[in-house]
């Protein structure tokens, strides 16, 4: 599982790098989307359901966290709302995946989920306002 995940992320990063050249601009965005979609199941492993001797906790936590931070920073630097949202979505999946343990109450799960949704919406609106002010 760990090896195939790292290979998939390496392919997605390769797509992002190839897409940075002016020849294939859509590949960069598709590489970001595929990396996030590939990382979502790994984020939910942190919830304690699937950590065993086969999976490496450093890979299951570190790689999605590094990818999320990189996408958020990239989105803020370039003022790309979609890239920022992808990174924030992945980061919030790490948070929600951690708090959705079977031992937590339903109210706590709902509070974390609602808080993460409000944080994502608020951050997106703030970035759009900031982008509009920088353009003016």
Short mmCIF file of C-alpha atoms in Angstrom, two decimals:
data_model
loop_
_atom_site.label_atom_id
_atom_site.label_comp_id
_atom_site.label_asym_id
_atom_site.label_seq_id
_atom_site.Cartn_x
_atom_site.Cartn_y
_atom_site.Cartn_z
CA UNK A 1 0.00 0.00 0.00
CA UNK A 2 2.73 2.45 0.96
CA UNK A 3 4.81 1.77 -2.14
CA UNK A 4 1.90 2.07 -4.56
CA UNK A 5 0.77 5.29 -2.88
CA UNK A 6 4.23 6.83 -3.17
CA UNK A 7 4.47 5.76 -6.83
CA UNK A 8 1.07 7.35 -7.56
CA UNK A 9 2.10 10.58 -5.83
CA UNK A 10 5.38 10.60 -7.79
CA UNK A 11 3.45 10.24 -11.06
CA UNK A 12 1.14 13.11 -10.02
CA UNK A 13 4.12 15.32 -9.13
CA UNK A 14 5.63 14.44 -12.50
CA UNK A 15 2.40 15.55 -14.18
CA UNK A 16 2.57 18.83 -12.25
CA UNK A 17 6.17 19.43 -13.33
CA UNK A 18 5.49 18.57 -16.97
CA UNK A 19 2.43 20.81 -16.87
CA UNK A 20 4.51 23.74 -15.63
CA UNK A 21 6.04 23.93 -19.06
CA UNK A 22 3.88 25.94 -21.39
CA UNK A 23 3.13 22.96 -23.62
CA UNK A 24 0.63 21.13 -21.41
CA UNK A 25 -0.88 23.61 -18.91
CA UNK A 26 -3.87 21.44 -17.97
CA UNK A 27 -1.58 18.63 -16.79
CA UNK A 28 -0.38 20.69 -13.85
CA UNK A 29 -3.89 21.17 -12.50
CA UNK A 30 -4.87 17.56 -13.21
CA UNK A 31 -1.75 16.37 -11.37
CA UNK A 32 -2.83 18.37 -8.33
CA UNK A 33 -6.37 17.01 -8.46
CA UNK A 34 -5.19 13.40 -8.86
CA UNK A 35 -2.69 13.77 -6.00
CA UNK A 36 -5.45 15.01 -3.70
CA UNK A 37 -7.88 12.27 -4.79
CA UNK A 38 -5.15 9.68 -4.26
CA UNK A 39 -4.38 11.04 -0.78
CA UNK A 40 -7.93 11.12 0.60
CA UNK A 41 -8.13 7.37 1.45
CA UNK A 42 -4.69 7.61 3.06
CA UNK A 43 -5.91 10.51 5.23
CA UNK A 44 -8.70 8.36 6.61
CA UNK A 45 -6.24 5.64 7.65
CA UNK A 46 -5.04 7.97 10.38
CA UNK A 47 -8.29 7.42 12.23
CA UNK A 48 -6.86 4.26 13.77
CA UNK A 49 -8.77 1.87 11.57
CA UNK A 50 -5.98 0.66 9.31
CA UNK A 51 -2.59 1.32 10.91
CA UNK A 52 -0.81 -1.99 11.13
CA UNK A 53 2.61 -3.36 10.28
CA UNK A 54 1.95 -3.05 6.54
CA UNK A 55 1.38 0.69 6.40
CA UNK A 56 3.91 3.28 7.47
CA UNK A 57 2.34 5.96 9.70
CA UNK A 58 4.93 8.52 8.58
CA UNK A 59 3.85 8.09 4.96
CA UNK A 60 0.15 8.05 5.83
CA UNK A 61 0.43 11.31 7.76
CA UNK A 62 3.52 13.06 6.43
CA UNK A 63 3.01 12.85 2.67
CA UNK A 64 -0.62 14.11 2.62
CA UNK A 65 0.27 16.81 5.15
CA UNK A 66 3.25 17.98 3.07
CA UNK A 67 1.12 17.90 -0.09
CA UNK A 68 -1.67 19.88 1.59
CA UNK A 69 0.70 22.54 2.90
CA UNK A 70 2.45 22.79 -0.48
CA UNK A 71 -0.88 23.24 -2.30
CA UNK A 72 -2.10 25.87 0.17
CA UNK A 73 1.14 27.83 -0.13
CA UNK A 74 1.15 27.50 -3.92
CA UNK A 75 -2.48 28.67 -4.08
CA UNK A 76 -1.72 31.68 -1.87
CA UNK A 77 1.41 32.68 -3.78
CA UNK A 78 -0.22 32.43 -7.20
CA UNK A 79 -3.67 33.53 -5.96
CA UNK A 80 -5.21 30.38 -7.43
CA UNK A 81 -8.42 29.65 -5.55
CA UNK A 82 -8.79 26.10 -6.92
CA UNK A 83 -5.29 25.10 -5.83
CA UNK A 84 -5.80 26.65 -2.40
CA UNK A 85 -9.11 24.82 -2.02
CA UNK A 86 -7.52 21.50 -2.99
CA UNK A 87 -4.84 21.92 -0.34
CA UNK A 88 -7.29 23.09 2.31
CA UNK A 89 -9.66 20.22 1.45
CA UNK A 90 -6.84 17.71 1.88
CA UNK A 91 -5.77 19.30 5.15
CA UNK A 92 -9.32 19.21 6.45
CA UNK A 93 -9.60 15.56 5.41
CA UNK A 94 -6.60 14.83 7.60
CA UNK A 95 -8.32 16.57 10.51
CA UNK A 96 -11.71 14.95 9.95
CA UNK A 97 -10.12 11.53 9.37
CA UNK A 98 -8.42 11.82 12.74
CA UNK A 99 -11.58 12.77 14.63
CA UNK A 100 -13.90 10.17 13.10
CA UNK A 101 -12.86 7.39 15.46
CA UNK A 102 -15.69 5.08 16.54
CA UNK A 103 -15.12 6.12 20.17
CA UNK A 104 -16.03 9.78 19.55
CA UNK A 105 -19.60 10.89 20.08
CA UNK A 106 -21.80 11.86 17.19
CA UNK A 107 -21.99 15.45 18.44
CA UNK A 108 -18.20 15.78 18.47
CA UNK A 109 -17.98 14.35 14.94
CA UNK A 110 -20.68 16.74 13.71
CA UNK A 111 -18.95 19.69 15.36
CA UNK A 112 -15.59 18.89 13.79
CA UNK A 113 -17.19 18.34 10.38
CA UNK A 114 -19.20 21.58 10.56
CA UNK A 115 -16.18 23.52 11.79
CA UNK A 116 -14.02 22.22 8.96
CA UNK A 117 -16.69 23.08 6.41
CA UNK A 118 -17.02 26.60 7.77
CA UNK A 119 -13.23 27.00 7.83
CA UNK A 120 -12.95 25.91 4.18
CA UNK A 121 -15.77 28.23 3.10
CA UNK A 122 -14.42 31.16 5.08
CA UNK A 123 -10.89 30.70 3.79
CA UNK A 124 -12.13 30.53 0.21
CA UNK A 125 -14.18 33.71 0.59
CA UNK A 126 -11.23 35.49 2.23
CA UNK A 127 -8.92 34.43 -0.62
CA UNK A 128 -11.43 35.63 -3.22
CA UNK A 129 -11.71 39.00 -1.49
CA UNK A 130 -7.93 39.27 -1.23
CA UNK A 131 -7.56 38.36 -4.92
CA UNK A 132 -10.15 40.98 -5.91
CA UNK A 133 -8.40 43.69 -3.88
CA UNK A 134 -4.99 42.82 -5.37
CA UNK A 135 -6.44 43.01 -8.88
CA UNK A 136 -7.93 46.45 -8.28
#
